[in-house]
Amino acid sequence: MLKKKSLGQNFLNSPKIVSDIVEAGNVGSSETVLEIGPGEGVMTEKLLETGAHVICIEKDDRLIPELHKRFLKEISGKQLELIHADVLDTGITHIIKVKYKVVANIPYYITGQIIRMFLECDNQPEKMTLLVQKEVAERAVARDGKESLLSLSIKIFGDPKLVRVVGRGAFTPQPNVDSAVLSIEKISKERLEGVDEKLFFKIIHAGFAHKRKQLLPNLASIYKKEDLISAFEKCGIDLKARAEDVELNGWVKLCKNFYGS
Ligand code: SAM
């Protein structure tokens, strides 16, 4: 079947990589796992072998009959639930009421939206194991020691880890970029305790608005300069710091400081 570029269809052709991703997902036989974009079902098959209850969401209507045929037994035995939908339209909280993990080779064109949707929703997964573009995984874990909007948006909910790099040759058709397995563990809203979620995202977005500017002038778009100077001193943040130099803890302190002001 001709792959649809518009749906990010780069299918895995390496059984070893598929096994490694499923292993990194650490799915137990009594657990529920959600796969976004099963494609032709290479990873679905491995996920089913763990004995877990598998829920798949696939957007491409051409793939649905194929998946039904391939997994007839598992679908009738209710080990596999196949949902034909756009993952971004599903309203995860309505689909899954139990604890679950996400394991997926996701379509790269909606990586940010998928991560945000699952981390911010009411029924967050316990863990996400995702194949993403290598640069995205590196940014998510702040590999160069520099925080980013992405790394902070993940770290406020969980611990990102770069599990392994996956070369472009592991996909058909071969993409122009390398990939990496990104896992986000210990997902919860605990770190947001005492922190207003909307304010946290407002502050980090303002902080990263102009890359070349230091953090203080960036935040001057939402707070008075004198209030910022005293907040930075109280939170132990260098007045000349750039947004990328401030770790999660510093942002959380800033947020608590400005809450209600
Ligand atoms: N899991 C398969 C594999 O590893 O070989 C396919 C992965 S491929 C990178 C991404 C899959 O996501 C494709 O099957 C594509 O049709 C599906 N997809 C793309 N956009 C989607 C969306 N918005 N909602 C659900 N599935 C989507």
mmCIF file of C-alpha atoms and ligand atoms in Angstrom:
data_model
loop_
_atom_site.group_PDB
_atom_site.id
_atom_site.type_symbol
_atom_site.label_atom_id
_atom_site.label_comp_id
_atom_site.label_asym_id
_atom_site.label_seq_id
_atom_site.Cartn_x
_atom_site.Cartn_y
_atom_site.Cartn_z
ATOM 1 C CA MET A 1 0.000 0.000 0.000
ATOM 2 C CA LEU A 2 1.278 3.463 -0.933
ATOM 3 C CA LYS A 3 2.314 5.345 2.214
ATOM 4 C CA LYS A 4 0.638 8.684 2.908
ATOM 5 C CA LYS A 5 3.283 11.317 3.585
ATOM 6 C CA SER A 6 0.623 13.693 4.904
ATOM 7 C CA LEU A 7 -0.069 11.220 7.735
ATOM 8 C CA GLY A 8 3.608 10.786 8.653
ATOM 9 C CA GLN A 9 3.621 7.193 7.448
ATOM 10 C CA ASN A 10 7.178 5.974 7.970
ATOM 11 C CA PHE A 11 6.702 2.369 9.012
ATOM 12 C CA LEU A 12 9.265 0.437 11.064
ATOM 13 C CA ASN A 13 11.029 -2.288 9.104
ATOM 14 C CA SER A 14 13.316 -3.529 11.888
ATOM 15 C CA PRO A 15 11.932 -6.221 14.252
ATOM 16 C CA LYS A 16 14.826 -5.516 16.668
ATOM 17 C CA ILE A 17 13.895 -1.828 16.991
ATOM 18 C CA VAL A 18 10.212 -2.708 17.444
ATOM 19 C CA SER A 19 11.170 -5.123 20.266
ATOM 20 C CA ASP A 20 13.427 -2.514 21.879
ATOM 21 C CA ILE A 21 10.637 0.089 21.917
ATOM 22 C CA VAL A 22 8.093 -2.324 23.374
ATOM 23 C CA GLU A 23 10.640 -3.429 25.981
ATOM 24 C CA ALA A 24 11.333 0.202 26.910
ATOM 25 C CA GLY A 25 7.554 0.651 27.325
ATOM 26 C CA ASN A 26 7.713 -1.870 30.187
ATOM 27 C CA VAL A 27 4.125 -3.032 29.743
ATOM 28 C CA GLY A 28 2.888 -5.781 32.068
ATOM 29 C CA SER A 29 0.349 -8.472 31.123
ATOM 30 C CA SER A 30 -2.352 -7.012 33.343
ATOM 31 C CA GLU A 31 -1.929 -3.475 32.047
ATOM 32 C CA THR A 32 -3.574 -1.358 29.341
ATOM 33 C CA VAL A 33 -1.451 0.161 26.598
ATOM 34 C CA LEU A 34 -2.463 2.723 24.017
ATOM 35 C CA GLU A 35 -0.794 2.785 20.600
ATOM 36 C CA ILE A 36 -1.234 5.862 18.415
ATOM 37 C CA GLY A 37 -1.011 5.068 14.695
ATOM 38 C CA PRO A 38 -0.606 1.271 14.477
ATOM 39 C CA GLY A 39 -0.021 1.494 10.708
ATOM 40 C CA GLU A 40 0.186 -2.092 9.439
ATOM 41 C CA GLY A 41 0.467 -3.446 12.982
ATOM 42 C CA VAL A 42 4.167 -4.361 13.472
ATOM 43 C CA MET A 43 4.308 -2.829 16.928
ATOM 44 C CA THR A 44 0.733 -3.827 17.760
ATOM 45 C CA GLU A 45 1.729 -7.453 17.344
ATOM 46 C CA LYS A 46 4.612 -7.106 19.823
ATOM 47 C CA LEU A 47 2.416 -5.209 22.277
ATOM 48 C CA LEU A 48 -0.168 -8.012 22.114
ATOM 49 C CA GLU A 49 2.569 -10.547 22.900
ATOM 50 C CA THR A 50 3.048 -8.888 26.309
ATOM 51 C CA GLY A 51 -0.479 -10.060 27.175
ATOM 52 C CA ALA A 52 -1.605 -6.484 27.850
ATOM 53 C CA HIS A 53 -4.940 -5.026 26.803
ATOM 54 C CA VAL A 54 -4.135 -2.947 23.703
ATOM 55 C CA ILE A 55 -6.067 0.064 22.399
ATOM 56 C CA CYS A 56 -5.051 1.388 18.964
ATOM 57 C CA ILE A 57 -6.114 4.654 17.356
ATOM 58 C CA GLU A 58 -5.543 4.890 13.592
ATOM 59 C CA LYS A 59 -6.660 7.730 11.344
ATOM 60 C CA ASP A 60 -6.071 6.231 7.879
ATOM 61 C CA ASP A 61 -9.271 4.476 6.748
ATOM 62 C CA ARG A 62 -7.317 2.365 4.232
ATOM 63 C CA LEU A 63 -5.468 0.632 7.094
ATOM 64 C CA ILE A 64 -8.510 -0.277 9.187
ATOM 65 C CA PRO A 65 -9.702 -3.329 7.149
ATOM 66 C CA GLU A 66 -6.114 -4.659 7.018
ATOM 67 C CA LEU A 67 -5.717 -4.332 10.777
ATOM 68 C CA HIS A 68 -9.091 -6.003 11.348
ATOM 69 C CA LYS A 69 -8.010 -8.939 9.193
ATOM 70 C CA ARG A 70 -4.573 -9.271 10.801
ATOM 71 C CA PHE A 71 -5.868 -9.141 14.371
ATOM 72 C CA LEU A 72 -9.277 -10.800 13.989
ATOM 73 C CA LYS A 73 -8.621 -13.208 16.877
ATOM 74 C CA GLU A 74 -7.374 -10.552 19.294
ATOM 75 C CA ILE A 75 -10.228 -8.174 18.422
ATOM 76 C CA SER A 76 -12.923 -10.820 18.935
ATOM 77 C CA GLY A 77 -11.178 -11.979 22.121
ATOM 78 C CA LYS A 78 -11.301 -8.338 23.294
ATOM 79 C CA GLN A 79 -7.537 -8.128 23.891
ATOM 80 C CA LEU A 80 -7.370 -5.498 21.153
ATOM 81 C CA GLU A 81 -9.631 -2.508 20.641
ATOM 82 C CA LEU A 82 -9.187 -0.754 17.315
ATOM 83 C CA ILE A 83 -10.457 2.811 17.105
ATOM 84 C CA HIS A 84 -10.721 4.519 13.728
ATOM 85 C CA ALA A 85 -10.176 8.182 14.573
ATOM 86 C CA ASP A 86 -7.850 11.138 14.636
ATOM 87 C CA VAL A 87 -6.081 10.860 17.992
ATOM 88 C CA LEU A 88 -6.343 14.622 18.489
ATOM 89 C CA ASP A 89 -10.158 14.447 18.273
ATOM 90 C CA THR A 90 -10.687 11.509 20.593
ATOM 91 C CA GLY A 91 -10.932 13.129 24.025
ATOM 92 C CA ILE A 92 -8.699 10.573 25.746
ATOM 93 C CA THR A 93 -10.557 10.862 29.040
ATOM 94 C CA HIS A 94 -13.693 9.439 27.350
ATOM 95 C CA ILE A 95 -11.875 6.534 25.735
ATOM 96 C CA ILE A 96 -9.787 5.324 28.664
ATOM 97 C CA LYS A 97 -11.035 5.232 32.213
ATOM 98 C CA VAL A 98 -8.299 2.959 33.616
ATOM 99 C CA LYS A 99 -4.563 3.401 34.271
ATOM 100 C CA TYR A 100 -2.591 3.059 31.047
ATOM 101 C CA LYS A 101 0.721 3.540 29.268
ATOM 102 C CA VAL A 102 1.350 4.900 25.774
ATOM 103 C CA VAL A 103 3.771 3.162 23.392
ATOM 104 C CA ALA A 104 3.914 4.466 19.827
ATOM 105 C CA ASN A 105 5.815 5.337 16.708
ATOM 106 C CA ILE A 106 3.894 8.571 16.321
ATOM 107 C CA PRO A 107 3.319 10.683 13.208
ATOM 108 C CA TYR A 108 5.986 13.379 13.575
ATOM 109 C CA TYR A 109 3.821 16.198 12.202
ATOM 110 C CA ILE A 110 1.801 16.202 15.438
ATOM 111 C CA THR A 111 4.498 15.277 18.000
ATOM 112 C CA GLY A 112 4.082 18.426 20.104
ATOM 113 C CA GLN A 113 0.294 18.222 20.081
ATOM 114 C CA ILE A 114 0.313 14.556 21.114
ATOM 115 C CA ILE A 115 2.742 15.099 23.993
ATOM 116 C CA ARG A 116 0.838 18.149 25.227
ATOM 117 C CA MET A 117 -2.561 16.492 24.953
ATOM 118 C CA PHE A 118 -1.567 13.409 26.965
ATOM 119 C CA LEU A 119 0.414 15.246 29.634
ATOM 120 C CA GLU A 120 -2.213 17.917 30.230
ATOM 121 C CA CYS A 121 -5.362 15.760 30.132
ATOM 122 C CA ASP A 122 -7.290 14.620 33.212
ATOM 123 C CA ASN A 123 -6.471 10.947 32.684
ATOM 124 C CA GLN A 124 -2.713 11.126 32.075
ATOM 125 C CA PRO A 125 -0.833 7.945 31.145
ATOM 126 C CA GLU A 126 1.604 6.601 33.761
ATOM 127 C CA LYS A 127 4.334 6.512 31.163
ATOM 128 C CA MET A 128 4.838 7.401 27.482
ATOM 129 C CA THR A 129 7.376 5.688 25.230
ATOM 130 C CA LEU A 130 7.504 7.443 21.882
ATOM 131 C CA LEU A 131 9.570 7.282 18.760
ATOM 132 C CA VAL A 132 10.205 10.904 17.826
ATOM 133 C CA GLN A 133 12.610 12.922 15.708
ATOM 134 C CA LYS A 134 16.108 12.737 17.278
ATOM 135 C CA GLU A 135 16.382 16.529 17.662
ATOM 136 C CA VAL A 136 13.044 16.624 19.448
ATOM 137 C CA ALA A 137 14.145 13.948 21.936
ATOM 138 C CA GLU A 138 17.404 15.834 22.552
ATOM 139 C CA ARG A 139 15.517 19.065 23.168
ATOM 140 C CA ALA A 140 13.046 17.282 25.458
ATOM 141 C CA VAL A 141 15.809 16.017 27.754
ATOM 142 C CA ALA A 142 17.834 19.264 27.492
ATOM 143 C CA ARG A 143 20.798 17.203 26.313
ATOM 144 C CA ASP A 144 22.934 20.294 25.702
ATOM 145 C CA GLY A 145 22.223 21.542 29.239
ATOM 146 C CA LYS A 146 19.818 24.149 27.864
ATOM 147 C CA GLU A 147 16.156 24.072 28.803
ATOM 148 C CA SER A 148 13.490 24.760 26.161
ATOM 149 C CA LEU A 149 9.757 25.269 26.059
ATOM 150 C CA LEU A 150 9.465 21.578 25.222
ATOM 151 C CA SER A 151 11.717 20.317 28.042
ATOM 152 C CA LEU A 152 9.962 22.441 30.678
ATOM 153 C CA SER A 153 6.477 21.552 29.380
ATOM 154 C CA ILE A 154 7.425 17.887 29.832
ATOM 155 C CA LYS A 155 9.379 18.171 33.095
ATOM 156 C CA ILE A 156 6.494 19.844 34.934
ATOM 157 C CA PHE A 157 4.633 16.528 34.455
ATOM 158 C CA GLY A 158 7.274 13.787 34.272
ATOM 159 C CA ASP A 159 10.874 12.663 33.744
ATOM 160 C CA PRO A 160 11.999 12.624 30.085
ATOM 161 C CA LYS A 161 14.728 10.149 29.092
ATOM 162 C CA LEU A 162 16.378 9.502 25.750
ATOM 163 C CA VAL A 163 16.399 5.697 25.570
ATOM 164 C CA ARG A 164 18.222 5.183 22.285
ATOM 165 C CA VAL A 165 18.825 6.697 18.878
ATOM 166 C CA VAL A 166 17.185 4.976 15.877
ATOM 167 C CA GLY A 167 18.786 5.522 12.480
ATOM 168 C CA ARG A 168 16.643 6.532 9.496
ATOM 169 C CA GLY A 169 17.328 3.149 7.834
ATOM 170 C CA ALA A 170 14.905 1.476 10.280
ATOM 171 C CA PHE A 171 11.934 3.040 8.434
ATOM 172 C CA THR A 172 10.160 2.517 5.119
ATOM 173 C CA PRO A 173 10.067 4.896 3.371
ATOM 174 C CA GLN A 174 13.299 6.266 4.789
ATOM 175 C CA PRO A 175 12.835 9.749 6.293
ATOM 176 C CA ASN A 176 15.417 12.551 6.014
ATOM 177 C CA VAL A 177 16.076 12.604 9.761
ATOM 178 C CA ASP A 178 17.176 10.187 12.471
ATOM 179 C CA SER A 179 14.847 9.297 15.306
ATOM 180 C CA ALA A 180 15.088 8.445 18.985
ATOM 181 C CA VAL A 181 13.046 6.647 21.598
ATOM 182 C CA LEU A 182 11.868 9.177 24.165
ATOM 183 C CA SER A 183 10.361 7.925 27.386
ATOM 184 C CA ILE A 184 8.488 10.121 29.836
ATOM 185 C CA GLU A 185 8.220 8.425 33.211
ATOM 186 C CA LYS A 186 6.519 9.088 36.542
ATOM 187 C CA ILE A 187 3.841 11.226 34.910
ATOM 188 C CA SER A 188 1.603 13.065 37.364
ATOM 189 C CA LYS A 189 0.391 16.534 38.308
ATOM 190 C CA GLU A 190 2.251 16.436 41.632
ATOM 191 C CA ARG A 191 4.900 18.919 40.552
ATOM 192 C CA LEU A 192 2.134 21.379 39.768
ATOM 193 C CA GLU A 193 0.970 21.341 43.379
ATOM 194 C CA GLY A 194 0.738 24.930 44.574
ATOM 195 C CA VAL A 195 1.445 26.111 41.011
ATOM 196 C CA ASP A 196 -1.232 27.544 38.751
ATOM 197 C CA GLU A 197 -0.964 25.527 35.497
ATOM 198 C CA LYS A 198 -2.130 28.381 33.243
ATOM 199 C CA LEU A 199 0.283 30.817 34.881
ATOM 200 C CA PHE A 200 3.178 28.357 34.531
ATOM 201 C CA PHE A 201 2.629 28.089 30.770
ATOM 202 C CA LYS A 202 2.063 31.845 30.428
ATOM 203 C CA ILE A 203 5.379 32.567 32.179
ATOM 204 C CA ILE A 204 7.454 30.023 30.239
ATOM 205 C CA HIS A 205 5.994 31.190 26.915
ATOM 206 C CA ALA A 206 6.760 34.842 27.753
ATOM 207 C CA GLY A 207 10.232 33.823 29.001
ATOM 208 C CA PHE A 208 11.150 32.122 25.709
ATOM 209 C CA ALA A 209 9.391 34.652 23.444
ATOM 210 C CA HIS A 210 12.570 36.323 22.134
ATOM 211 C CA LYS A 211 15.504 33.937 22.004
ATOM 212 C CA ARG A 212 18.214 36.574 21.958
ATOM 213 C CA LYS A 213 16.854 38.527 24.910
ATOM 214 C CA GLN A 214 17.632 37.702 28.515
ATOM 215 C CA LEU A 215 14.807 36.320 30.654
ATOM 216 C CA LEU A 216 14.113 39.510 32.586
ATOM 217 C CA PRO A 217 13.375 41.724 29.545
ATOM 218 C CA ASN A 218 11.262 38.907 28.079
ATOM 219 C CA LEU A 219 9.140 38.712 31.229
ATOM 220 C CA ALA A 220 8.801 42.510 31.255
ATOM 221 C CA SER A 221 6.012 41.961 28.717
ATOM 222 C CA ILE A 222 3.836 40.640 31.560
ATOM 223 C CA TYR A 223 5.336 42.028 34.819
ATOM 224 C CA LYS A 224 6.832 45.307 36.042
ATOM 225 C CA LYS A 225 10.622 45.456 35.958
ATOM 226 C CA GLU A 226 10.991 46.287 39.666
ATOM 227 C CA ASP A 227 8.741 43.332 40.621
ATOM 228 C CA LEU A 228 10.808 41.073 38.397
ATOM 229 C CA ILE A 229 14.093 42.171 39.977
ATOM 230 C CA SER A 230 12.839 41.420 43.479
ATOM 231 C CA ALA A 231 11.290 38.101 42.337
ATOM 232 C CA PHE A 232 14.550 37.006 40.651
ATOM 233 C CA GLU A 233 16.507 37.833 43.818
ATOM 234 C CA LYS A 234 14.028 35.956 46.006
ATOM 235 C CA CYS A 235 14.045 32.908 43.703
ATOM 236 C CA GLY A 236 17.836 32.833 43.337
ATOM 237 C CA ILE A 237 17.771 33.564 39.596
ATOM 238 C CA ASP A 238 20.607 35.574 38.066
ATOM 239 C CA LEU A 239 19.291 38.922 36.755
ATOM 240 C CA LYS A 240 21.186 38.298 33.510
ATOM 241 C CA ALA A 241 20.004 34.707 33.047
ATOM 242 C CA ARG A 242 18.543 33.525 29.770
ATOM 243 C CA ALA A 243 15.343 31.459 29.786
ATOM 244 C CA GLU A 244 17.297 28.350 28.733
ATOM 245 C CA ASP A 245 19.601 28.624 31.791
ATOM 246 C CA VAL A 246 16.788 28.397 34.342
ATOM 247 C CA GLU A 247 15.851 24.897 35.481
ATOM 248 C CA LEU A 248 12.308 23.767 36.268
ATOM 249 C CA ASN A 249 12.672 24.564 39.959
ATOM 250 C CA GLY A 250 13.432 28.230 39.212
ATOM 251 C CA TRP A 251 10.327 28.582 37.012
ATOM 252 C CA VAL A 252 8.167 26.949 39.669
ATOM 253 C CA LYS A 253 9.477 29.418 42.271
ATOM 254 C CA LEU A 254 8.807 32.350 39.921
ATOM 255 C CA CYS A 255 5.283 31.101 39.314
ATOM 256 C CA LYS A 256 4.549 30.792 43.026
ATOM 257 C CA ASN A 257 5.946 34.276 43.533
ATOM 258 C CA PHE A 258 3.667 35.883 40.943
ATOM 259 C CA TYR A 259 0.548 33.853 41.729
ATOM 260 C CA GLY A 260 -2.359 36.193 42.464
ATOM 261 C CA SER A 261 -0.436 39.323 41.459
HETATM 262 N N1 SAM B 1 3.134 1.997 14.106
HETATM 263 C C1 SAM B 1 3.479 1.852 12.710
HETATM 264 C C2 SAM B 1 4.938 1.466 12.592
HETATM 265 O O1 SAM B 1 5.684 1.720 13.557
HETATM 266 O O2 SAM B 1 5.325 0.930 11.569
HETATM 267 C C3 SAM B 1 3.184 3.139 11.909
HETATM 268 C C4 SAM B 1 3.824 4.402 12.426
HETATM 269 S S1 SAM B 1 3.679 5.790 11.355
HETATM 270 C C5 SAM B 1 5.076 6.736 11.838
HETATM 271 C C6 SAM B 1 2.395 6.789 12.040
HETATM 272 C C7 SAM B 1 0.976 6.202 12.000
HETATM 273 O O3 SAM B 1 0.067 7.145 12.564
HETATM 274 C C8 SAM B 1 0.441 5.929 10.604
HETATM 275 O O4 SAM B 1 -0.188 4.672 10.573
HETATM 276 C C9 SAM B 1 -0.587 7.036 10.341
HETATM 277 O O5 SAM B 1 -1.621 6.674 9.444
HETATM 278 C C10 SAM B 1 -1.104 7.281 11.749
HETATM 279 N N2 SAM B 1 -1.637 8.629 11.983
HETATM 280 C C11 SAM B 1 -1.245 9.780 11.400
HETATM 281 N N3 SAM B 1 -1.928 10.827 11.891
HETATM 282 C C12 SAM B 1 -2.768 10.317 12.840
HETATM 283 C C13 SAM B 1 -3.737 10.893 13.702
HETATM 284 N N4 SAM B 1 -3.963 12.195 13.697
HETATM 285 N N5 SAM B 1 -4.430 10.074 14.528
HETATM 286 C C14 SAM B 1 -4.200 8.726 14.531
HETATM 287 N N6 SAM B 1 -3.291 8.135 13.737
HETATM 288 C C15 SAM B 1 -2.584 8.910 12.891
#
